[in-house]
CSV table of C-alpha atoms and ligand atoms in Angstrom, one decimal:
chain,number,residue,atom,x,y,z
X,214,MET,CA,31.6,-0.3,11.9
X,215,SER,CA,35.1,-1.3,10.9
X,216,GLU,CA,36.8,-0.4,14.1
X,217,ARG,CA,36.2,-2.0,17.5
X,218,ARG,CA,38.8,-1.2,20.0
X,219,PHE,CA,40.6,-2.3,23.1
X,220,GLU,CA,39.2,0.1,25.7
X,221,LEU,CA,41.6,2.9,26.3
X,222,PRO,CA,41.4,5.4,29.2
X,223,GLU,CA,39.2,8.4,28.4
X,224,GLU,CA,42.1,10.8,27.9
X,225,LEU,CA,43.6,8.6,25.3
X,226,GLN,CA,40.3,8.3,23.5
X,227,GLU,CA,40.1,12.1,23.5
X,228,LEU,CA,43.7,12.2,22.1
X,229,ARG,CA,42.8,9.8,19.4
X,230,ALA,CA,39.8,11.9,18.4
X,231,LEU,CA,41.9,15.0,18.3
X,232,VAL,CA,44.7,13.5,16.2
X,233,ARG,CA,42.1,11.9,13.9
X,234,GLU,CA,40.4,15.2,13.3
X,235,ILE,CA,43.6,17.0,12.5
X,236,ALA,CA,45.0,14.1,10.4
X,237,GLU,CA,41.8,13.8,8.3
X,238,ARG,CA,41.3,17.5,7.8
X,239,LYS,CA,44.9,18.7,7.3
X,240,ILE,CA,47.2,15.8,6.5
X,241,GLU,CA,45.1,13.3,4.5
X,242,PRO,CA,44.5,15.8,1.6
X,243,ARG,CA,48.3,16.1,1.2
X,244,ALA,CA,49.1,12.3,1.5
X,245,ALA,CA,48.9,11.3,-2.1
X,246,GLU,CA,51.0,14.3,-3.2
X,247,ILE,CA,53.6,13.6,-0.6
X,248,ASP,CA,53.8,10.1,-1.9
X,249,GLU,CA,54.1,11.3,-5.4
X,250,SER,CA,56.7,14.0,-4.9
X,251,ASP,CA,58.7,12.2,-2.2
X,252,GLU,CA,59.7,15.6,-0.8
X,253,TRP,CA,60.0,16.3,3.0
X,254,PRO,CA,56.7,18.0,3.9
X,255,GLU,CA,57.9,20.8,6.2
X,256,ASP,CA,54.4,22.3,6.1
X,257,VAL,CA,52.8,19.1,7.4
X,258,TYR,CA,55.5,18.9,10.2
X,259,ARG,CA,54.6,22.5,11.1
X,260,ILE,CA,50.9,21.4,11.4
X,261,LEU,CA,52.1,18.8,14.0
X,262,VAL,CA,54.1,21.4,15.8
X,263,ASP,CA,51.4,24.1,15.7
X,264,HIS,CA,48.9,21.7,17.3
X,265,ASP,CA,51.4,20.7,20.0
X,266,LEU,CA,51.4,17.2,18.7
X,267,MET,CA,55.2,16.9,18.7
X,268,GLY,CA,54.9,16.9,22.5
X,269,VAL,CA,52.6,13.9,22.8
X,270,GLY,CA,54.2,11.2,24.9
X,271,TYR,CA,56.7,13.5,26.6
X,272,ALA,CA,56.5,14.7,30.2
X,273,GLU,CA,55.0,18.1,30.9
X,274,GLU,CA,58.1,19.2,32.9
X,275,ASP,CA,60.1,18.6,29.7
X,276,GLY,CA,57.7,20.7,27.6
X,277,GLY,CA,55.6,17.8,26.4
X,278,SER,CA,51.8,17.3,26.7
X,279,GLY,CA,52.2,14.2,28.9
X,280,GLY,CA,51.2,10.6,28.5
X,281,GLY,CA,53.8,7.9,27.9
X,282,SER,CA,54.4,5.1,25.4
X,283,LEU,CA,50.7,4.3,25.0
X,284,ALA,CA,49.7,7.9,24.3
X,285,PHE,CA,52.6,8.1,21.8
X,286,GLY,CA,51.4,4.9,20.1
X,287,VAL,CA,47.8,6.1,19.7
X,288,PHE,CA,49.2,9.3,18.2
X,289,ILE,CA,51.4,7.4,15.7
X,290,GLU,CA,48.5,5.0,14.9
X,291,GLU,CA,46.2,7.8,13.9
X,292,LEU,CA,48.9,9.7,11.8
X,293,SER,CA,49.8,6.4,10.0
X,294,ARG,CA,46.1,5.8,9.2
X,295,VAL,CA,46.4,8.8,6.8
X,296,SER,CA,50.2,9.0,6.0
X,297,ALA,CA,52.9,6.6,7.2
X,298,GLY,CA,55.6,8.8,5.8
X,299,VAL,CA,54.5,11.8,7.9
X,300,SER,CA,54.4,9.6,11.1
X,301,LEU,CA,58.1,9.0,10.8
X,302,ALA,CA,59.0,12.6,12.0
X,303,PRO,CA,57.8,12.0,15.5
X,304,ILE,CA,58.7,8.3,15.4
X,305,VAL,CA,62.4,8.8,14.7
X,306,SER,CA,62.7,11.8,17.0
X,307,LYS,CA,61.4,9.6,19.8
X,308,LEU,CA,63.8,6.8,18.7
X,309,GLY,CA,66.7,9.3,19.0
X,310,VAL,CA,65.6,10.4,22.5
X,311,ILE,CA,65.2,6.9,24.0
X,312,PRO,CA,69.0,6.2,24.3
X,313,LEU,CA,69.4,9.5,26.2
X,314,SER,CA,66.4,8.6,28.4
X,315,ILE,CA,68.0,5.2,29.2
X,316,ALA,CA,71.6,6.3,29.8
X,317,GLY,CA,71.9,10.1,29.9
X,318,PRO,CA,73.5,12.6,30.0
X,319,GLU,CA,70.4,14.2,31.5
X,320,ALA,CA,71.2,17.7,30.3
X,321,HIS,CA,71.3,16.6,26.7
X,322,ARG,CA,68.1,14.5,27.1
X,323,ARG,CA,66.2,17.5,28.5
X,324,GLU,CA,67.5,19.8,25.8
X,325,CYS,CA,66.6,17.4,23.0
X,326,VAL,CA,63.1,16.7,24.3
X,327,ARG,CA,62.4,20.4,24.8
X,328,GLY,CA,63.6,21.0,21.2
X,329,ILE,CA,61.4,18.2,19.8
X,330,CYS,CA,58.3,19.4,21.7
X,331,ARG,CA,58.8,23.0,20.5
X,332,GLY,CA,59.4,22.0,16.9
X,333,GLU,CA,62.9,23.2,17.0
X,334,LEU,CA,64.7,19.9,16.7
X,335,LEU,CA,64.3,16.5,14.9
X,336,MET,CA,66.4,13.5,15.9
X,337,SER,CA,67.6,10.4,14.0
X,338,TYR,CA,69.0,7.1,15.1
X,339,ALA,CA,72.1,6.0,13.3
X,340,LEU,CA,72.9,2.3,14.0
X,341,THR,CA,72.8,0.5,10.6
X,342,GLU,CA,75.8,0.3,8.2
X,343,ALA,CA,76.4,-1.3,4.9
X,344,GLY,CA,78.1,-4.3,6.6
X,345,ALA,CA,76.0,-4.2,9.8
X,346,GLY,CA,72.2,-4.6,9.3
X,347,SER,CA,70.8,-7.4,11.4
X,348,ASP,CA,74.3,-8.1,12.7
X,349,VAL,CA,74.6,-4.8,14.5
X,350,ALA,CA,77.8,-5.9,16.4
X,351,ALA,CA,79.6,-6.0,13.0
X,352,LEU,CA,79.5,-2.2,12.8
X,353,ALA,CA,82.7,-0.5,11.6
X,354,THR,CA,82.3,3.2,12.3
X,355,ARG,CA,85.2,4.0,14.5
X,356,TYR,CA,85.7,6.3,17.4
X,357,GLY,CA,88.8,7.3,19.4
X,358,ARG,CA,89.5,9.5,22.4
X,359,ASP,CA,91.5,12.6,21.9
X,360,GLY,CA,91.9,14.6,25.1
X,361,ASP,CA,88.5,16.0,26.1
X,362,ALA,CA,86.9,15.0,22.8
X,363,PHE,CA,85.9,11.9,20.8
X,364,VAL,CA,86.6,11.7,17.1
X,365,LEU,CA,84.3,9.6,14.8
X,366,ASN,CA,84.9,8.2,11.3
X,367,GLY,CA,82.5,6.0,9.2
X,368,THR,CA,79.3,5.8,7.3
X,369,LYS,CA,75.9,5.0,8.6
X,370,ARG,CA,73.4,3.6,6.1
X,371,PHE,CA,69.6,3.9,5.7
X,372,ILE,CA,69.2,6.6,8.3
X,373,THR,CA,65.6,8.0,8.5
X,374,GLY,CA,65.5,11.7,8.7
X,375,ALA,CA,69.1,12.1,7.7
X,376,GLY,CA,69.7,15.7,6.5
X,377,ILE,CA,66.7,17.2,8.1
X,378,SER,CA,67.4,16.1,11.7
X,379,GLN,CA,69.6,18.4,13.7
X,380,ALA,CA,70.7,15.7,16.2
X,381,TYR,CA,71.8,12.1,15.7
X,382,VAL,CA,72.5,9.2,18.1
X,383,VAL,CA,75.5,7.5,16.4
X,384,PHE,CA,76.8,4.0,17.4
X,385,ALA,CA,80.5,3.5,16.8
X,386,THR,CA,83.2,1.1,17.9
X,387,LYS,CA,86.7,1.6,19.3
X,388,ASP,CA,87.8,-1.7,17.8
X,389,PRO,CA,85.6,-3.9,15.5
X,390,SER,CA,87.2,-7.1,16.8
X,391,LEU,CA,85.6,-6.5,20.2
X,392,ARG,CA,82.2,-6.8,18.5
X,393,ALA,CA,79.3,-5.8,20.9
X,394,LYS,CA,81.7,-5.0,23.7
X,395,GLY,CA,83.5,-2.3,21.7
X,396,ILE,CA,80.4,-0.2,20.8
X,397,SER,CA,79.6,3.2,22.4
X,398,ALA,CA,76.8,5.7,21.6
X,399,PHE,CA,77.3,9.4,20.9
X,400,LEU,CA,75.1,12.4,20.4
X,401,VAL,CA,76.3,14.1,17.1
X,402,ARG,CA,74.9,17.4,15.8
X,403,LYS,CA,74.3,18.1,12.1
X,404,ASP,CA,76.6,21.1,12.4
X,405,ASP,CA,79.5,19.2,14.0
X,406,PRO,CA,82.7,19.2,11.8
X,407,GLY,CA,82.9,16.5,9.1
X,408,VAL,CA,79.2,15.5,9.2
X,409,SER,CA,77.6,15.1,5.7
X,410,PHE,CA,74.9,13.1,4.0
X,411,GLY,CA,74.7,10.7,1.1
X,412,LYS,CA,72.1,10.8,-1.7
X,413,ALA,CA,68.5,10.2,-0.8
X,414,GLU,CA,67.4,6.5,-1.3
X,415,LYS,CA,64.6,6.0,-3.8
X,416,LYS,CA,62.2,3.9,-1.7
X,417,MET,CA,59.2,1.7,-2.4
X,418,GLY,CA,57.1,3.5,0.2
X,419,ILE,CA,57.1,5.9,3.3
X,420,LYS,CA,57.7,8.7,0.8
X,421,GLY,CA,58.4,12.1,2.1
X,422,SER,CA,60.5,10.6,4.9
X,423,PRO,CA,64.2,11.0,3.8
X,424,THR,CA,66.5,8.0,4.1
X,425,ARG,CA,70.2,8.8,3.5
X,426,GLU,CA,73.7,7.9,4.6
X,427,VAL,CA,75.2,9.8,7.5
X,428,ILE,CA,78.9,10.3,6.8
X,429,LEU,CA,81.3,11.1,9.6
X,430,SER,CA,84.8,12.3,8.6
X,431,GLU,CA,87.1,13.2,11.5
X,432,THR,CA,84.0,14.4,13.4
X,433,ARG,CA,85.2,15.8,16.7
X,434,ILE,CA,82.7,16.1,19.5
X,435,PRO,CA,83.0,17.1,23.2
X,436,ALA,CA,83.4,14.1,25.6
X,437,ASP,CA,80.1,14.9,27.3
X,438,ARG,CA,78.3,13.7,24.2
X,439,LEU,CA,79.0,10.1,25.1
X,440,ILE,CA,75.7,8.4,25.9
X,441,GLY,CA,76.0,6.2,29.0
X,442,GLU,CA,79.3,4.4,29.6
X,443,GLU,CA,82.0,3.6,27.1
X,444,GLY,CA,81.4,0.1,25.8
X,445,GLY,CA,77.7,0.2,26.8
X,446,GLY,CA,76.4,1.2,23.3
X,447,PHE,CA,75.2,-2.3,22.2
X,448,GLY,CA,73.1,-2.7,25.3
X,449,ILE,CA,71.6,0.8,24.9
X,450,ALA,CA,70.8,0.1,21.2
X,451,MET,CA,69.0,-3.1,22.1
X,452,LYS,CA,67.1,-1.6,25.0
X,453,THR,CA,66.1,1.3,22.8
X,454,LEU,CA,64.5,-1.1,20.4
X,455,ASP,CA,62.4,-2.7,23.2
X,456,TYR,CA,60.7,0.7,23.6
X,457,SER,CA,60.6,1.7,19.9
X,458,ARG,CA,59.4,-1.6,18.3
X,459,PRO,CA,55.8,-1.2,19.7
X,460,VAL,CA,55.7,2.2,18.0
X,461,ILE,CA,56.4,0.5,14.7
X,462,ALA,CA,53.6,-1.9,15.6
X,463,ALA,CA,51.4,1.1,16.1
X,464,GLN,CA,52.4,2.5,12.7
X,465,ALA,CA,51.5,-0.9,11.1
X,466,VAL,CA,48.1,-0.9,12.9
X,467,GLY,CA,47.4,2.6,11.6
X,468,ILE,CA,48.4,1.7,8.0
X,469,ALA,CA,46.2,-1.4,8.2
X,470,GLN,CA,43.2,0.5,9.6
X,471,GLY,CA,43.5,3.1,6.8
X,472,ALA,CA,43.4,0.3,4.2
X,473,LEU,CA,40.6,-1.6,5.9
X,474,ASP,CA,38.4,1.5,6.2
X,475,PHE,CA,38.9,2.3,2.5
X,476,ALA,CA,38.3,-1.2,1.3
X,477,SER,CA,35.1,-1.6,3.5
X,478,ARG,CA,33.7,1.7,2.1
X,479,TYR,CA,34.6,0.7,-1.5
X,480,ALA,CA,33.0,-2.8,-1.1
X,481,MET,CA,29.7,-1.1,0.0
X,482,GLU,CA,29.7,1.2,-3.1
X,483,ARG,CA,31.1,-0.9,-5.9
X,484,ARG,CA,28.5,-3.0,-7.7
X,485,GLN,CA,29.0,-6.0,-10.0
X,486,PHE,CA,26.5,-8.7,-11.1
X,487,GLY,CA,23.8,-6.3,-9.9
X,488,GLU,CA,25.0,-6.5,-6.3
X,489,ARG,CA,27.4,-4.6,-3.9
X,490,VAL,CA,30.7,-6.5,-3.9
X,491,ALA,CA,30.4,-6.4,-0.1
X,492,ASP,CA,27.4,-8.7,-0.5
X,493,PHE,CA,29.6,-11.5,-2.0
X,494,GLU,CA,30.5,-14.0,0.7
X,495,GLY,CA,34.1,-14.2,-0.8
X,496,ILE,CA,34.6,-10.5,-0.1
X,497,ARG,CA,32.8,-10.6,3.3
X,498,PHE,CA,35.0,-13.3,4.6
X,499,MET,CA,38.1,-11.4,3.4
X,500,LEU,CA,36.9,-8.4,5.3
X,501,ALA,CA,36.2,-10.5,8.4
X,502,ASP,CA,39.7,-12.0,8.3
X,503,MET,CA,41.2,-8.5,7.9
X,504,ALA,CA,39.3,-7.2,10.9
X,505,MET,CA,40.3,-10.2,13.0
X,506,LYS,CA,44.0,-9.7,12.2
X,507,LEU,CA,43.8,-6.0,12.8
X,508,GLU,CA,42.0,-6.3,16.2
X,509,ALA,CA,44.6,-8.9,17.4
X,510,ALA,CA,47.5,-6.6,16.2
X,511,ARG,CA,46.0,-3.6,18.0
X,512,VAL,CA,45.6,-5.5,21.3
X,513,LEU,CA,49.2,-6.8,21.2
X,514,THR,CA,50.5,-3.4,20.3
X,515,TYR,CA,48.7,-1.7,23.2
X,516,ARG,CA,49.9,-4.4,25.5
X,517,ALA,CA,53.5,-3.9,24.5
X,518,LEU,CA,53.2,-0.1,24.8
X,519,ALA,CA,51.7,-0.6,28.3
X,520,ALA,CA,54.5,-2.9,29.2
X,521,CYS,CA,57.0,-0.2,28.3
X,522,ASP,CA,55.1,2.3,30.5
X,523,ALA,CA,55.0,-0.1,33.4
X,524,GLY,CA,58.7,-1.1,33.1
X,525,ASP,CA,57.6,-4.7,32.7
X,526,PRO,CA,60.7,-7.0,32.6
X,527,ARG,CA,59.0,-8.9,29.7
X,528,ALA,CA,58.9,-5.8,27.6
X,529,THR,CA,61.5,-7.3,25.1
X,530,PHE,CA,59.1,-10.2,24.5
X,531,HIS,CA,56.0,-8.2,24.2
X,532,SER,CA,57.7,-5.6,21.9
X,533,SER,CA,58.9,-8.2,19.4
X,534,VAL,CA,55.6,-10.0,19.5
X,535,ALA,CA,53.7,-6.8,18.7
X,536,LYS,CA,56.1,-5.5,16.0
X,537,CYS,CA,56.2,-8.9,14.2
X,538,PHE,CA,52.5,-9.7,14.4
X,539,ALA,CA,51.3,-6.2,13.6
X,540,SER,CA,53.6,-5.7,10.6
X,541,ASP,CA,52.8,-9.1,9.2
X,542,ALA,CA,49.1,-8.3,9.7
X,543,ALA,CA,49.5,-5.0,8.0
X,544,MET,CA,51.1,-6.6,5.0
X,545,ALA,CA,48.3,-9.1,4.7
X,546,ILE,CA,45.5,-6.6,5.3
X,547,THR,CA,46.8,-4.0,2.8
X,548,THR,CA,47.4,-6.7,0.2
X,549,ASP,CA,43.8,-7.9,0.7
X,550,ALA,CA,42.6,-4.3,0.5
X,551,VAL,CA,44.2,-4.0,-3.0
X,552,GLN,CA,42.4,-7.3,-4.0
X,553,ILE,CA,39.1,-6.0,-2.8
X,554,LEU,CA,39.4,-3.0,-5.1
X,555,GLY,CA,40.3,-5.2,-8.0
X,556,GLY,CA,42.0,-3.2,-10.8
X,557,TYR,CA,41.3,0.0,-9.0
X,558,GLY,CA,43.4,-1.3,-6.1
X,559,TYR,CA,46.4,-1.5,-8.4
X,560,VAL,CA,46.4,2.2,-9.6
X,561,LYS,CA,47.4,5.3,-7.8
X,562,GLU,CA,43.9,6.9,-8.1
X,563,TYR,CA,43.1,5.2,-4.8
X,564,PRO,CA,45.3,5.0,-1.7
X,565,VAL,CA,45.3,1.3,-1.1
X,566,GLU,CA,48.4,0.5,-3.2
X,567,ARG,CA,50.3,3.2,-1.1
X,568,TYR,CA,49.2,1.5,2.1
X,569,MET,CA,50.5,-1.8,0.8
X,570,ARG,CA,53.9,-0.2,-0.2
X,571,ASP,CA,54.1,1.6,3.2
X,572,ALA,CA,53.2,-1.6,5.1
X,573,LYS,CA,56.2,-3.5,3.7
X,574,ILE,CA,58.8,-1.4,5.6
X,575,THR,CA,57.2,-2.3,8.9
X,576,GLN,CA,58.3,-5.9,8.4
X,577,ILE,CA,61.9,-4.7,7.8
X,578,TYR,CA,63.1,-1.8,9.9
X,579,GLU,CA,63.9,-1.8,13.6
X,580,GLY,CA,64.9,-5.5,13.1
X,581,THR,CA,63.4,-7.6,10.4
X,582,ASN,CA,60.6,-10.0,11.3
X,583,GLN,CA,63.1,-12.9,11.1
X,584,ILE,CA,65.1,-11.2,13.8
X,585,GLN,CA,61.9,-10.6,15.8
X,586,ARG,CA,61.2,-14.3,15.7
X,587,ILE,CA,64.7,-15.0,16.9
X,588,VAL,CA,64.1,-12.6,19.9
X,589,ILE,CA,60.7,-14.1,20.7
X,590,ALA,CA,62.0,-17.7,20.7
X,591,ARG,CA,65.0,-16.7,22.8
X,592,GLU,CA,62.8,-14.9,25.4
X,593,LEU,CA,60.3,-17.9,25.4
X,594,LEU,CA,63.0,-20.5,25.9
X,595,LYS,CA,64.6,-18.7,28.8
X,596,ALA,CA,61.9,-20.1,31.0
X,597,PHE,CA,63.0,-23.6,29.8
X,598,GLY,CA,66.7,-23.2,30.5
X,599,GLY,CA,67.4,-21.9,26.9
E,753,FAD,C1,63.5,2.8,4.7
E,753,FAD,C2,64.4,2.4,5.8
E,753,FAD,C3,64.6,3.2,6.9
E,753,FAD,C4,65.6,2.8,7.9
E,753,FAD,N1,65.8,3.6,8.9
E,753,FAD,C5,66.8,3.3,9.8
E,753,FAD,C6,67.2,4.2,10.8
E,753,FAD,O1,66.6,5.3,11.0
E,753,FAD,N2,68.3,3.9,11.6
E,753,FAD,C7,69.0,2.7,11.4
E,753,FAD,O2,69.9,2.5,12.1
E,753,FAD,N3,68.6,1.8,10.5
E,753,FAD,C8,67.6,2.1,9.6
E,753,FAD,N4,67.2,1.2,8.7
E,753,FAD,C9,67.9,-0.1,8.5
E,753,FAD,C10,67.1,-1.3,8.9
E,753,FAD,O3,66.9,-1.4,10.3
E,753,FAD,C11,67.8,-2.5,8.3
E,753,FAD,O4,67.7,-2.5,6.9
E,753,FAD,C12,67.3,-3.8,8.8
E,753,FAD,O5,67.6,-4.0,10.2
E,753,FAD,C13,67.9,-5.1,8.1
E,753,FAD,O6,69.3,-5.0,7.8
E,753,FAD,P1,69.8,-5.2,6.4
E,753,FAD,O7,69.0,-4.4,5.4
E,753,FAD,O8,71.3,-5.0,6.3
E,753,FAD,O9,69.4,-6.7,6.0
E,753,FAD,P2,70.3,-8.0,6.4
E,753,FAD,O10,70.7,-8.0,7.8
E,753,FAD,O11,71.4,-8.1,5.3
E,753,FAD,O12,69.2,-9.2,6.1
E,753,FAD,C14,69.0,-9.8,4.9
E,753,FAD,C15,68.0,-10.9,5.1
E,753,FAD,O13,68.5,-11.9,5.9
E,753,FAD,C16,67.7,-12.1,7.1
E,753,FAD,N5,68.5,-12.4,8.2
E,753,FAD,C17,69.6,-11.8,8.7
E,753,FAD,N6,70.1,-12.4,9.8
E,753,FAD,C18,69.3,-13.5,10.0
E,753,FAD,C19,69.3,-14.5,11.0
E,753,FAD,N7,70.2,-14.6,11.9
E,753,FAD,N8,68.3,-15.5,10.9
E,753,FAD,C20,67.4,-15.4,9.9
E,753,FAD,N9,67.4,-14.5,8.9
E,753,FAD,C21,68.3,-13.5,9.0
E,753,FAD,C22,66.9,-10.8,7.2
E,753,FAD,O14,65.7,-11.0,8.0
E,753,FAD,C23,66.7,-10.4,5.8
E,753,FAD,O15,65.6,-11.1,5.3
E,753,FAD,C24,66.3,1.5,7.7
E,753,FAD,C25,66.0,0.8,6.6
E,753,FAD,C26,65.2,1.2,5.6
E,753,FAD,C27,65.0,0.3,4.3
């Protein structure tokens, strides 16, 4: 058995079984084709909506099916086990809702969550710019107040879901020289004036999930679309990542599990020198190392998700630890899965090369793993006067 798991409450085990059944039956058969065409799979998104899966992790009073971060993480893990690209529709919608959950306004939060759960709304999170990647405080998208409205101008880069999402959380500054203190967050709608999208990026992996620029040109929005306080945007962006990084960890765990399952099955079937390749010690030890890394990644991921649910003050630390470890583990595990398949791992006939390409992005987005190590060390050293 390739999977041994941290014990989850019964309802989460049931959720996992349900998502796995739907994912294997309805999404896995489409995964290679989505990877090949790189087109947004509206039909697969509808499968998630029709099975009420877009409501996983949202409160029942908001139209969700309940559960919190841990439930959402299990859902994302199982989707990513068959298609990481597909998992990004719920991932980025959640990423878009978190700032509203942290800072309001409540009416917009409720409306957005209801829309997501019903399959009427997808959200995106627009922080990155050409000159502001890891250094978020360098962002240059400007906003100004004009009576009872805000007017935004600038270009956000690498925005997941751009073009298909109906709502965007956009971070902008009133004066770039103020750095972090000048940044505010806004809810922008696709149909607001002056909103357009750049060309779709041609990516290494997570195909089927569009990544484009979001261009704002004299985009005028009502003042009640300000999220939280003016000047509070940087803090909201960072707190949002505390909640969302464990979800990327869950995505990485799912990708790694898909690769390990495939490689284990293959090693039991493929014969060379008159034996199953799984009987060679060199291969067995590789599988053992992969399983160890995956198990550690999963436990750290669930711990970070549980920390988010509990409002643990150490959530920043746990989130970065989980995201960094799980994504590094996924990269190593998927690379080893390709190795176990030999030449067959390198060709598109089998899914392991896709898992390897998909794993790479988990080390990059929502803060590169260099940035995660900076966060982890900073949190660690706080206890020592750092
Ligand atoms: C497919 C995809 C989807 C994305 N989706 C979104 C999205 O939906 N919303 C959004 O806002 N952004 C999104 N991003 C942006 C992503 O979060 C950034 O690409 C990432 O944070 C890194 O920024 P950068 O690419 O500008 O790299 P840079 O910041 O230019 O980094 C270049 C290199 O320098 C390293 N580095 C930078 N600073 C330091 C430091 N202080 N110490 C050590 N090393 C450092 C980095 O780790 C990296 O290796 C997406 C990106 C991609 C590729």
